[in-house]
CSV table of C-alpha atoms and ligand atoms in Angstrom, one decimal:
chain,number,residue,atom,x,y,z
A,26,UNK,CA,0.0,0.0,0.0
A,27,UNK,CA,1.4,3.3,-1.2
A,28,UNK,CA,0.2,6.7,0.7
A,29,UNK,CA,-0.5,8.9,-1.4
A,30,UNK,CA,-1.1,12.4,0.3
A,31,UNK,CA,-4.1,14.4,-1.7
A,32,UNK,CA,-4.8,18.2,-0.4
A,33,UNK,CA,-8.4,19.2,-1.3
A,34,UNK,CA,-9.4,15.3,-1.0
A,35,UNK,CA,-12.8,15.8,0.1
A,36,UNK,CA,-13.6,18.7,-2.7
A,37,UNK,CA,-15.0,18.3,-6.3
A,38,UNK,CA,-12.0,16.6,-7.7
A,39,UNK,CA,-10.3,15.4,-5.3
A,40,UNK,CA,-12.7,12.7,-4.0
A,41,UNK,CA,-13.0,11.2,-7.8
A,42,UNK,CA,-9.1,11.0,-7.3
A,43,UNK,CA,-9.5,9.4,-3.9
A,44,UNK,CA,-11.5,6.9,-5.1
A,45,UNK,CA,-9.2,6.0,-8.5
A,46,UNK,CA,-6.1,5.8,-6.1
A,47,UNK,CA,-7.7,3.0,-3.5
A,48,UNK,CA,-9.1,1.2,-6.5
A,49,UNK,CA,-5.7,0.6,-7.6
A,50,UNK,CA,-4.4,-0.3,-4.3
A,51,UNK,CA,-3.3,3.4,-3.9
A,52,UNK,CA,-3.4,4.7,0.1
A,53,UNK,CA,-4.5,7.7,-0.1
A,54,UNK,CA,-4.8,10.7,3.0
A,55,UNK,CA,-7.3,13.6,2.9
A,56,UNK,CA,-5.4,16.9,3.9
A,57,UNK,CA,-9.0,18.9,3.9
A,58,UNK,CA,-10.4,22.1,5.7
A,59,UNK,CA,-13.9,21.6,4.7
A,60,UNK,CA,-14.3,25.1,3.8
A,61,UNK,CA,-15.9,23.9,0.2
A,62,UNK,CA,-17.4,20.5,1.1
A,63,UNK,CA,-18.9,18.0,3.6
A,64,UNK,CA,-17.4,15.9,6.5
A,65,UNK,CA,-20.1,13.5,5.2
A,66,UNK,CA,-18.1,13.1,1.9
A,67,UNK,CA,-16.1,11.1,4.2
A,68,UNK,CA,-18.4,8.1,4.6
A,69,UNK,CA,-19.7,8.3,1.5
A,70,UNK,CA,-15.8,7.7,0.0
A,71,UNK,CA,-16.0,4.7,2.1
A,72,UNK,CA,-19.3,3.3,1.2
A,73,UNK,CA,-18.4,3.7,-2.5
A,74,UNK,CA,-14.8,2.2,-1.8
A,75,UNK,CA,-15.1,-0.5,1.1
A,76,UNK,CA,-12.2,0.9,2.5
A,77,UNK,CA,-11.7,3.1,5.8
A,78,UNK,CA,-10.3,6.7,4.5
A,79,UNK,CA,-8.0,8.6,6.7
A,80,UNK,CA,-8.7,12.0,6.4
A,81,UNK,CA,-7.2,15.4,8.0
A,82,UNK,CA,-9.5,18.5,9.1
A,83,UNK,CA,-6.3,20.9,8.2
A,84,UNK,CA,-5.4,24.3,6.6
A,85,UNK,CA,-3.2,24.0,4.5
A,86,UNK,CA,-1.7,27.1,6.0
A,87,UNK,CA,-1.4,26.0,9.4
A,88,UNK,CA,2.3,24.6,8.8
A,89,UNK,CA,2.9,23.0,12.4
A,90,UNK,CA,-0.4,21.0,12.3
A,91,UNK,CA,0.7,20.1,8.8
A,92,UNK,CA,3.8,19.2,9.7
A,93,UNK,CA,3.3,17.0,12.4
A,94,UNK,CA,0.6,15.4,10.1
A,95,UNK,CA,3.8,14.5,7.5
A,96,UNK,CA,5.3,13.0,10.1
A,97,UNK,CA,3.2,10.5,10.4
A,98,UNK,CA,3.2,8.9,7.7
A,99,UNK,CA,5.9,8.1,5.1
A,100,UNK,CA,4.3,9.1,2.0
A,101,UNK,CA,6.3,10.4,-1.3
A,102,UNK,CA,4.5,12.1,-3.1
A,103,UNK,CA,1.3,14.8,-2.5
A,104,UNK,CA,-1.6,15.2,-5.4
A,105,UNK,CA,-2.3,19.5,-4.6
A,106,UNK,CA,-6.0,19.9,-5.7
A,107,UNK,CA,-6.9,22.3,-2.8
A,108,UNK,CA,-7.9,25.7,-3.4
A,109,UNK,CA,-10.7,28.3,-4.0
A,110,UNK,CA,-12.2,27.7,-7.6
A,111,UNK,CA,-15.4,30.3,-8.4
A,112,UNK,CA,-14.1,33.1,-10.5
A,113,UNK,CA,-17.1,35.2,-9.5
A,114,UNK,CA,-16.3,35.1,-5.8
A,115,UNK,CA,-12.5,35.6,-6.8
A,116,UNK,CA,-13.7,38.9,-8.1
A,117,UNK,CA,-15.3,39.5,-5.3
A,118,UNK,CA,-12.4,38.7,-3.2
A,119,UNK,CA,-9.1,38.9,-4.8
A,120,UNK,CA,-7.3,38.8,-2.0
A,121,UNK,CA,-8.8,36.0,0.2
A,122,UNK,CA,-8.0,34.3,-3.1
A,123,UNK,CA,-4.2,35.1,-3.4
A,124,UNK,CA,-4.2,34.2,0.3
A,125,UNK,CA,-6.1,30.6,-0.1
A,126,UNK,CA,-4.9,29.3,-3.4
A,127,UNK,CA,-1.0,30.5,-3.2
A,128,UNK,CA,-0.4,31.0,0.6
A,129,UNK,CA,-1.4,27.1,1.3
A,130,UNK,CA,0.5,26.2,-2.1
A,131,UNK,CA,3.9,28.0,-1.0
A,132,UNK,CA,3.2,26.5,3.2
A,133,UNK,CA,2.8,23.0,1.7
A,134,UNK,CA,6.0,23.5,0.0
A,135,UNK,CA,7.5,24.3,2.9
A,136,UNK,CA,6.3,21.3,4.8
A,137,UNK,CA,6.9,19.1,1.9
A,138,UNK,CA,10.7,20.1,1.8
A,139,UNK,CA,11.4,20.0,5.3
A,140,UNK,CA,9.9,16.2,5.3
A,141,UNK,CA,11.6,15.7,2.6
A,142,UNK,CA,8.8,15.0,0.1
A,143,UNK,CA,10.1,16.3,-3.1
A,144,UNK,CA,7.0,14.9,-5.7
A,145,UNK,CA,4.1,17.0,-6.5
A,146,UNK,CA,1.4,16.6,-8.8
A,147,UNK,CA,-0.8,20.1,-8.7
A,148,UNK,CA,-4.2,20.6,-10.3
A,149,UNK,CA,-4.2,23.8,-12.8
A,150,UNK,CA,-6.7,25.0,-15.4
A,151,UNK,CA,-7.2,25.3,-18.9
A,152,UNK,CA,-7.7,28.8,-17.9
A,153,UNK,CA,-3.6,29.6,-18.0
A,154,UNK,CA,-3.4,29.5,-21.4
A,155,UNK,CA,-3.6,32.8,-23.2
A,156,UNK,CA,-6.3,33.1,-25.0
A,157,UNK,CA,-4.5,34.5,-28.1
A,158,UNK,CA,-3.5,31.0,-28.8
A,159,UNK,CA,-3.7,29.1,-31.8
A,160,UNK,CA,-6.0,25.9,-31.4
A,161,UNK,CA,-6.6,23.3,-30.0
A,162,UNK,CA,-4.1,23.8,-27.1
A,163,UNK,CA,-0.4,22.7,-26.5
A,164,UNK,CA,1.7,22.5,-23.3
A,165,UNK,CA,3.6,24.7,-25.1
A,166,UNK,CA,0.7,27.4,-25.9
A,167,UNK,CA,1.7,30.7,-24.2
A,168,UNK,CA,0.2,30.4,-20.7
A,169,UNK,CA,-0.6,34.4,-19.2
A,170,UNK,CA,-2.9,37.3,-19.7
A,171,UNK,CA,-5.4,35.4,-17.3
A,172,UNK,CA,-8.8,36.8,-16.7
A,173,UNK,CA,-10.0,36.9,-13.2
A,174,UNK,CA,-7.9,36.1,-9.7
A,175,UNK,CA,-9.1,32.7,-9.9
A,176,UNK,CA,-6.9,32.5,-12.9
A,177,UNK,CA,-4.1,34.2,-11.8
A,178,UNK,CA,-3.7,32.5,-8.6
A,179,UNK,CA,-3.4,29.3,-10.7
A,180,UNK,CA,-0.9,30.4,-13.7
A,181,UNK,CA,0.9,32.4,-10.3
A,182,UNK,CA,1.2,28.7,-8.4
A,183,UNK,CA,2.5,27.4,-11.9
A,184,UNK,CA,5.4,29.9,-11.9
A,185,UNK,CA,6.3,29.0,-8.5
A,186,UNK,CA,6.4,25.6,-9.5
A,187,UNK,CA,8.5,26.1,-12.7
A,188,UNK,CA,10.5,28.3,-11.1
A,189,UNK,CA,11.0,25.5,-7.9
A,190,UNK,CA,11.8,23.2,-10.5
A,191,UNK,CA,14.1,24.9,-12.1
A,192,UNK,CA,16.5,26.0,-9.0
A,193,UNK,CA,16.1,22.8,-6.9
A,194,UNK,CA,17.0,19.1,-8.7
A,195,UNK,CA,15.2,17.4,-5.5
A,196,UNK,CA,11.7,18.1,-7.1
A,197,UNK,CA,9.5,16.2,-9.6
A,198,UNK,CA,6.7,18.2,-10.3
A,199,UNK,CA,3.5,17.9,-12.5
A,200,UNK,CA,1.0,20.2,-13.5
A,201,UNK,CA,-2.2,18.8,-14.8
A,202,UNK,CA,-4.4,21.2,-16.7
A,203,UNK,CA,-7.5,20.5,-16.8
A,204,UNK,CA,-10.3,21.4,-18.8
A,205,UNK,CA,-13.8,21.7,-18.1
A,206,UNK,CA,-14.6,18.9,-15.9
A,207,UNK,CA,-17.9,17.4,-15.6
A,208,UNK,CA,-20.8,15.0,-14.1
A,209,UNK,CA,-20.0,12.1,-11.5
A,210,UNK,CA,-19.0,8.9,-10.0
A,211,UNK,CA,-21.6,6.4,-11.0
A,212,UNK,CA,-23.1,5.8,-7.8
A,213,UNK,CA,-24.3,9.3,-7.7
A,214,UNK,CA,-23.1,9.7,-4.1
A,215,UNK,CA,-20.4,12.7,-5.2
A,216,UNK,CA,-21.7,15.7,-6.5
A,217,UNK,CA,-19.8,19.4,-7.4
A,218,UNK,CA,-20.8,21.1,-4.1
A,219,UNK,CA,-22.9,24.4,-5.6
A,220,UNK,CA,-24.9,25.5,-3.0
A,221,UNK,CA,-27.2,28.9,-4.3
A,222,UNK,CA,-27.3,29.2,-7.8
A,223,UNK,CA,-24.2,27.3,-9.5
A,224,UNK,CA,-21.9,29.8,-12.2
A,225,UNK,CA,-20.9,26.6,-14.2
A,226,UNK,CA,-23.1,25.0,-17.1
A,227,UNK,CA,-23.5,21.6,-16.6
A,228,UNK,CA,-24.8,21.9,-12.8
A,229,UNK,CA,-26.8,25.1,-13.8
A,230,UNK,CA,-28.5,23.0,-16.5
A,231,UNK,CA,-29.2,20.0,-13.6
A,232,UNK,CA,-31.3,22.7,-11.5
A,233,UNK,CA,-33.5,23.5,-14.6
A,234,UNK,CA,-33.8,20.1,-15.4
A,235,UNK,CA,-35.2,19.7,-12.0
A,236,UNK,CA,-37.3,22.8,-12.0
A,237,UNK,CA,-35.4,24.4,-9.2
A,238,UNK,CA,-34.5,27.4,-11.7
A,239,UNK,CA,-36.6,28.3,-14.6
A,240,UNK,CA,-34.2,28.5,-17.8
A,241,UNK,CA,-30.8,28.3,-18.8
A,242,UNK,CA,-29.0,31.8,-19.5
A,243,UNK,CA,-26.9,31.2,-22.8
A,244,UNK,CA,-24.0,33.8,-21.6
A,245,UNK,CA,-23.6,35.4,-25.3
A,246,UNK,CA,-24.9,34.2,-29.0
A,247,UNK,CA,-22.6,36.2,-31.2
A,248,UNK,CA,-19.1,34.8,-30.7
A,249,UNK,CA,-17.3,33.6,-34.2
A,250,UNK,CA,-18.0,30.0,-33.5
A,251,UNK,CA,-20.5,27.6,-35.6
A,252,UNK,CA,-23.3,28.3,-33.3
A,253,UNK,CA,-22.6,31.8,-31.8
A,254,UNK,CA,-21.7,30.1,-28.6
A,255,UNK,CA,-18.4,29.3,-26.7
A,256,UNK,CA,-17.2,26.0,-27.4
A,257,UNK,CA,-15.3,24.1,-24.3
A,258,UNK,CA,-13.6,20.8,-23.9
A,259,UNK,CA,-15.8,19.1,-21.1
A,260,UNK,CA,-14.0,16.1,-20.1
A,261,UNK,CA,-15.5,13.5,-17.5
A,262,UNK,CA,-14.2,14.2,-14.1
A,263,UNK,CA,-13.6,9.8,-13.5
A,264,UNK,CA,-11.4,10.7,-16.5
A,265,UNK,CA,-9.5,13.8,-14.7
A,266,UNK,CA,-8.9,11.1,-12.0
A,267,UNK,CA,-7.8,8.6,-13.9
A,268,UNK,CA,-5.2,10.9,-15.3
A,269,UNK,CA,-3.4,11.1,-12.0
A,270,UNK,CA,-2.9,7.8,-12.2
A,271,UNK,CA,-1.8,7.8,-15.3
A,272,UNK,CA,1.1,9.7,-13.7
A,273,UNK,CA,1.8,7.9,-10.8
A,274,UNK,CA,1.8,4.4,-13.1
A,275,UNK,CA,4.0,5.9,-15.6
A,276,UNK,CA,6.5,7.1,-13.4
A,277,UNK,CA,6.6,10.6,-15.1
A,278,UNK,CA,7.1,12.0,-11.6
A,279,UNK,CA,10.6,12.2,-13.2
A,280,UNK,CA,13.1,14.6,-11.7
A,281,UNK,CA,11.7,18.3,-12.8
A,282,UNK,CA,8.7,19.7,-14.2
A,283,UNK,CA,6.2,18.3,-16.9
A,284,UNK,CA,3.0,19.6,-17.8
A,285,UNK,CA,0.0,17.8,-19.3
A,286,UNK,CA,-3.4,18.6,-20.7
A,287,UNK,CA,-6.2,16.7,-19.6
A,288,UNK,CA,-8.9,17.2,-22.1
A,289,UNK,CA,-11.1,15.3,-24.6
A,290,UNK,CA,-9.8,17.1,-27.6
A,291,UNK,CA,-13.2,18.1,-28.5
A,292,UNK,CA,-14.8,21.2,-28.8
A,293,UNK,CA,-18.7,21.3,-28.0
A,294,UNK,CA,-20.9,24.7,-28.1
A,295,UNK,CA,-22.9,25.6,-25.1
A,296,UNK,CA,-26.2,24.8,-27.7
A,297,UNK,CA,-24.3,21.6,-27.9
A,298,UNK,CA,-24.2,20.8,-24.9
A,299,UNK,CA,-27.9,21.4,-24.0
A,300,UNK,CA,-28.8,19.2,-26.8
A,301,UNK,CA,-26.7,16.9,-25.7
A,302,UNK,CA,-28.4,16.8,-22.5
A,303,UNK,CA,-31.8,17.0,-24.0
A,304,UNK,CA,-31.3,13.8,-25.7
A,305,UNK,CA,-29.4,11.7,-23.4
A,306,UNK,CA,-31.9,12.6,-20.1
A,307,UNK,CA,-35.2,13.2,-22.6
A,308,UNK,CA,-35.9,16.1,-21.1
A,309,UNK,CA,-36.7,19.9,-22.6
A,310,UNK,CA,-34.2,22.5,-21.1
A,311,UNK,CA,-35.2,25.7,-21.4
A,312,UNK,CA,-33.1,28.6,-22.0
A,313,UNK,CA,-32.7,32.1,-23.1
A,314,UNK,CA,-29.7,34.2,-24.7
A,315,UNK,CA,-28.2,36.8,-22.2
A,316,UNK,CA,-25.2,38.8,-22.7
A,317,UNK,CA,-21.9,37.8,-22.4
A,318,UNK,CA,-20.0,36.9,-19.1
A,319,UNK,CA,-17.3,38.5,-18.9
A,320,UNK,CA,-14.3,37.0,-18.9
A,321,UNK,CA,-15.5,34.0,-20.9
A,322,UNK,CA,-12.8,33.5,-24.2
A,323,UNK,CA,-15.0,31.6,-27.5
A,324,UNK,CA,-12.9,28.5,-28.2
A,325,UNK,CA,-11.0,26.2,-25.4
A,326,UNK,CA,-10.3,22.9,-26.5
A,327,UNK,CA,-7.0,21.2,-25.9
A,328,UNK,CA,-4.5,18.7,-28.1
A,329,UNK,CA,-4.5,15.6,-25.3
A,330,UNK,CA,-1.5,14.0,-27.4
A,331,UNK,CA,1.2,14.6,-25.1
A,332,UNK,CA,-0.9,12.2,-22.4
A,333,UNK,CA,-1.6,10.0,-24.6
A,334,UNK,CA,2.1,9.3,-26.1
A,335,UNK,CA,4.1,9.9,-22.6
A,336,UNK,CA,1.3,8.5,-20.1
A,337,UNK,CA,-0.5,6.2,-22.4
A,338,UNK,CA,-4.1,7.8,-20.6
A,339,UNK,CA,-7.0,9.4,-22.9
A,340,UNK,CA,-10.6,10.4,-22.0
A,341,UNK,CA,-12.7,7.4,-22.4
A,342,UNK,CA,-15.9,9.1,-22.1
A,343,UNK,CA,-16.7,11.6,-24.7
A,344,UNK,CA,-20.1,14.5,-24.4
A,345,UNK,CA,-23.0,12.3,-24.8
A,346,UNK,CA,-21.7,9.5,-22.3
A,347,UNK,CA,-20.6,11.9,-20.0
A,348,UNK,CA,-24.4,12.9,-19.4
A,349,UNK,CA,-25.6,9.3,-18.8
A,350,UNK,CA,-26.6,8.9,-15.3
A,351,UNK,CA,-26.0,12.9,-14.6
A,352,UNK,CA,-29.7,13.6,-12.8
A,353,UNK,CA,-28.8,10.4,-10.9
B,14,UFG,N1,-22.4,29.1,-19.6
B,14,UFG,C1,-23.6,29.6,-19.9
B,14,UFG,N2,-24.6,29.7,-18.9
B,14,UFG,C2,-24.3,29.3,-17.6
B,14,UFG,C3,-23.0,28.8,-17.3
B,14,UFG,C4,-22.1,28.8,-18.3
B,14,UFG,O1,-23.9,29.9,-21.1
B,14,UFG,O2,-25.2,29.5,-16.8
B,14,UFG,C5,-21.4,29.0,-20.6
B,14,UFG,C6,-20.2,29.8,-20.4
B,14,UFG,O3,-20.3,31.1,-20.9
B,14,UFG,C7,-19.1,29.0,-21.1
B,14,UFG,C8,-19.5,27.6,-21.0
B,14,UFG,O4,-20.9,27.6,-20.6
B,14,UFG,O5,-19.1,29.3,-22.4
B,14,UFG,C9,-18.8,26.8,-19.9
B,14,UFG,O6,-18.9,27.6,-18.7
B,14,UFG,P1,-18.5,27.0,-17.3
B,14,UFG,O7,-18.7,28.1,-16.3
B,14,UFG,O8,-19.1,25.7,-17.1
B,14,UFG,O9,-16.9,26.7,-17.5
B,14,UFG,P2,-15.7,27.7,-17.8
B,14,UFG,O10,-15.2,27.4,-19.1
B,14,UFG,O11,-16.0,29.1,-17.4
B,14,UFG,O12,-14.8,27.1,-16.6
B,14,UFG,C10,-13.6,26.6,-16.8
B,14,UFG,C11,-13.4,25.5,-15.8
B,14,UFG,C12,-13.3,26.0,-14.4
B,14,UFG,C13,-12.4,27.1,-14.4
B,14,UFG,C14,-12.7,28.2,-15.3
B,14,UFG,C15,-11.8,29.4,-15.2
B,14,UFG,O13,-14.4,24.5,-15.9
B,14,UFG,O14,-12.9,24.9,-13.6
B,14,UFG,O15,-12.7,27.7,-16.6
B,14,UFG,O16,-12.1,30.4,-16.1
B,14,UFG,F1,-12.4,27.6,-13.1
């Protein structure tokens, strides 16, 4: 049994990671604060895995508890998905932002090299890429110009990184970006925690499906795409998960710094998607144009290559099968 150390364990993410890692006879330990999901998540990880999962109420920022937590355990390597992810609130609150997302990343650094853990694999964004870019996107697509805080704090945590990499041999570091992740484990016991009225499509559509809001708002109808709307690369979050492993398996935790995308490679409108839904869950959605949000760029689709060749991992569920089971 390996232990595998996963900050933001209990989140979004994180818990479809958790459950990957014990399915192949991974160890994993929660490093969570709660502050975006459920103690209850807990249980529910073990119901779905059979397996007791050790977990840690901790901020990442509190470095002595964190610490003494590393101590513990002999673990190698830490899987960083914690942080603060709504770009609306991180317009709201730039600096609670700066402080969440790159003050834990820099204090689990700390902790990490005093206890001699030199192996990170951090959870980025699609969202560092410039969007000036040529497409679909490479690793090597210029990375910058980001649009909200949220963005920033996550192209900020990747210069750290490169920059670590680059001045210290001890580390092997990977950055996964991903791109728009979607639906759930099967079971239906894991949801994306959006309490209120959620900002991103696919759970906004969920509540109209159910009737708990009245229509979809189409954020803008008059970009230069084939419909008018933006088109995004919505990759199934069991997917996302199973692209950690990927890296773990493939021993690409290599001395220094590698990126990857983690993507379908396929573009889908936001019309797309609705239809999509439509015909998978039989069921009318709704929805009227509104004007753009800002901050929203037209085309985001990635070139997933690079996984493929180095980590032998691809997205095995494409749109349509991604929205089986979503109302679940
Ligand atoms: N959209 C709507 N109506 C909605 C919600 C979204 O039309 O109610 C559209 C958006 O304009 C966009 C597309 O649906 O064109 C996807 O929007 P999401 O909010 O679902 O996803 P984003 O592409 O904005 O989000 C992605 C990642 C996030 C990341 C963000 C950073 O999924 O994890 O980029 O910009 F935080």
């Amino acid at each position: 049994m390996k232990n595998i150390f996963i900050s933001g364990g209990a989140g979004y993410i994180g818990t479809h990671c958790v459950i990957s890692l014990i399915k192949s006879g991974y160890s994993p330990i929660i490093l969570d604060n709660f502050s975006s999901s459920h103690k209850s998540v807990i249980k529910k990880l073990q119901i779905i895995s059979g397996k007791r999962v050790k977990f840690y109420n901790v901020d990442l920022r509190d470095k002595k508890k964190l610490r003494s937590i590393f101590k513990k355990h002999s673990c190698e390597i830490v899987i960083h998905c914690a942080g603060f992810k709504s770009v609306e609130k991180s317009i709201e609150k730039p600096i609670s932002y700066f402080d969440n997302n790159i003050g834990s990343t820099l204090s689990l650094l700390e902790c990490m090299k005093d206890q001699k853990i030199f192996k990170i694999i951090f959870s980025s964004s699609a969202t560092v890429y410039n969007d000036s870019q040529p497409l679909p996107l490479k690793e090597n697509s210029k990375i910058g110009k980001t649009q909200n805080p949220y963005g920033n704090t996550k192209y900020i945590i990747e210069r750290i990184l490169m920059d670590l990499a680059k001045n210290d041999s001890r580390w092997s570091i990977s950055i996964a970006r991903y791109f728009n992740p979607i639906s759930s484990h099967e079971s239906g016991l894991l949801k994306e925690n959006s309490n209120g009225v959620p900002n991103n499509l696919i759970p906004y559509i969920i509540k109209v499906a159910q009737k708990k809001l009245p229509y979809l708002k189409v954020f803008g109808k008059n970009y230069k795409t084939k419909d008018g709307t933006c088109i995004r690369d919505y990759i199934h979050v069991t997917d996302l998960a199973d692209g950690h492993l990927a890296l773990l398996k493939n021993n690409k935790l290599k001395k220094g710094l590698n990126i990857y995308n983690f993507g379908t490679g396929k573009g889908s409108s936001v019309l797309e998607v609705i239809k999509a839904f439509e015909k998978q869950n039989k069921i009318s959605i709704p929805y009227k144009y509104t004007k753009r949000r800002p901050g929203d760029v037209a085309v985001s689709y990635c070139d997933p290559k690079k996984a493929f060749k180095e980590l032998n991992w691809k997205a095995n569920f494409n749109l349509q099968n991604s929205l089986i089971d979503i109302l679940k």
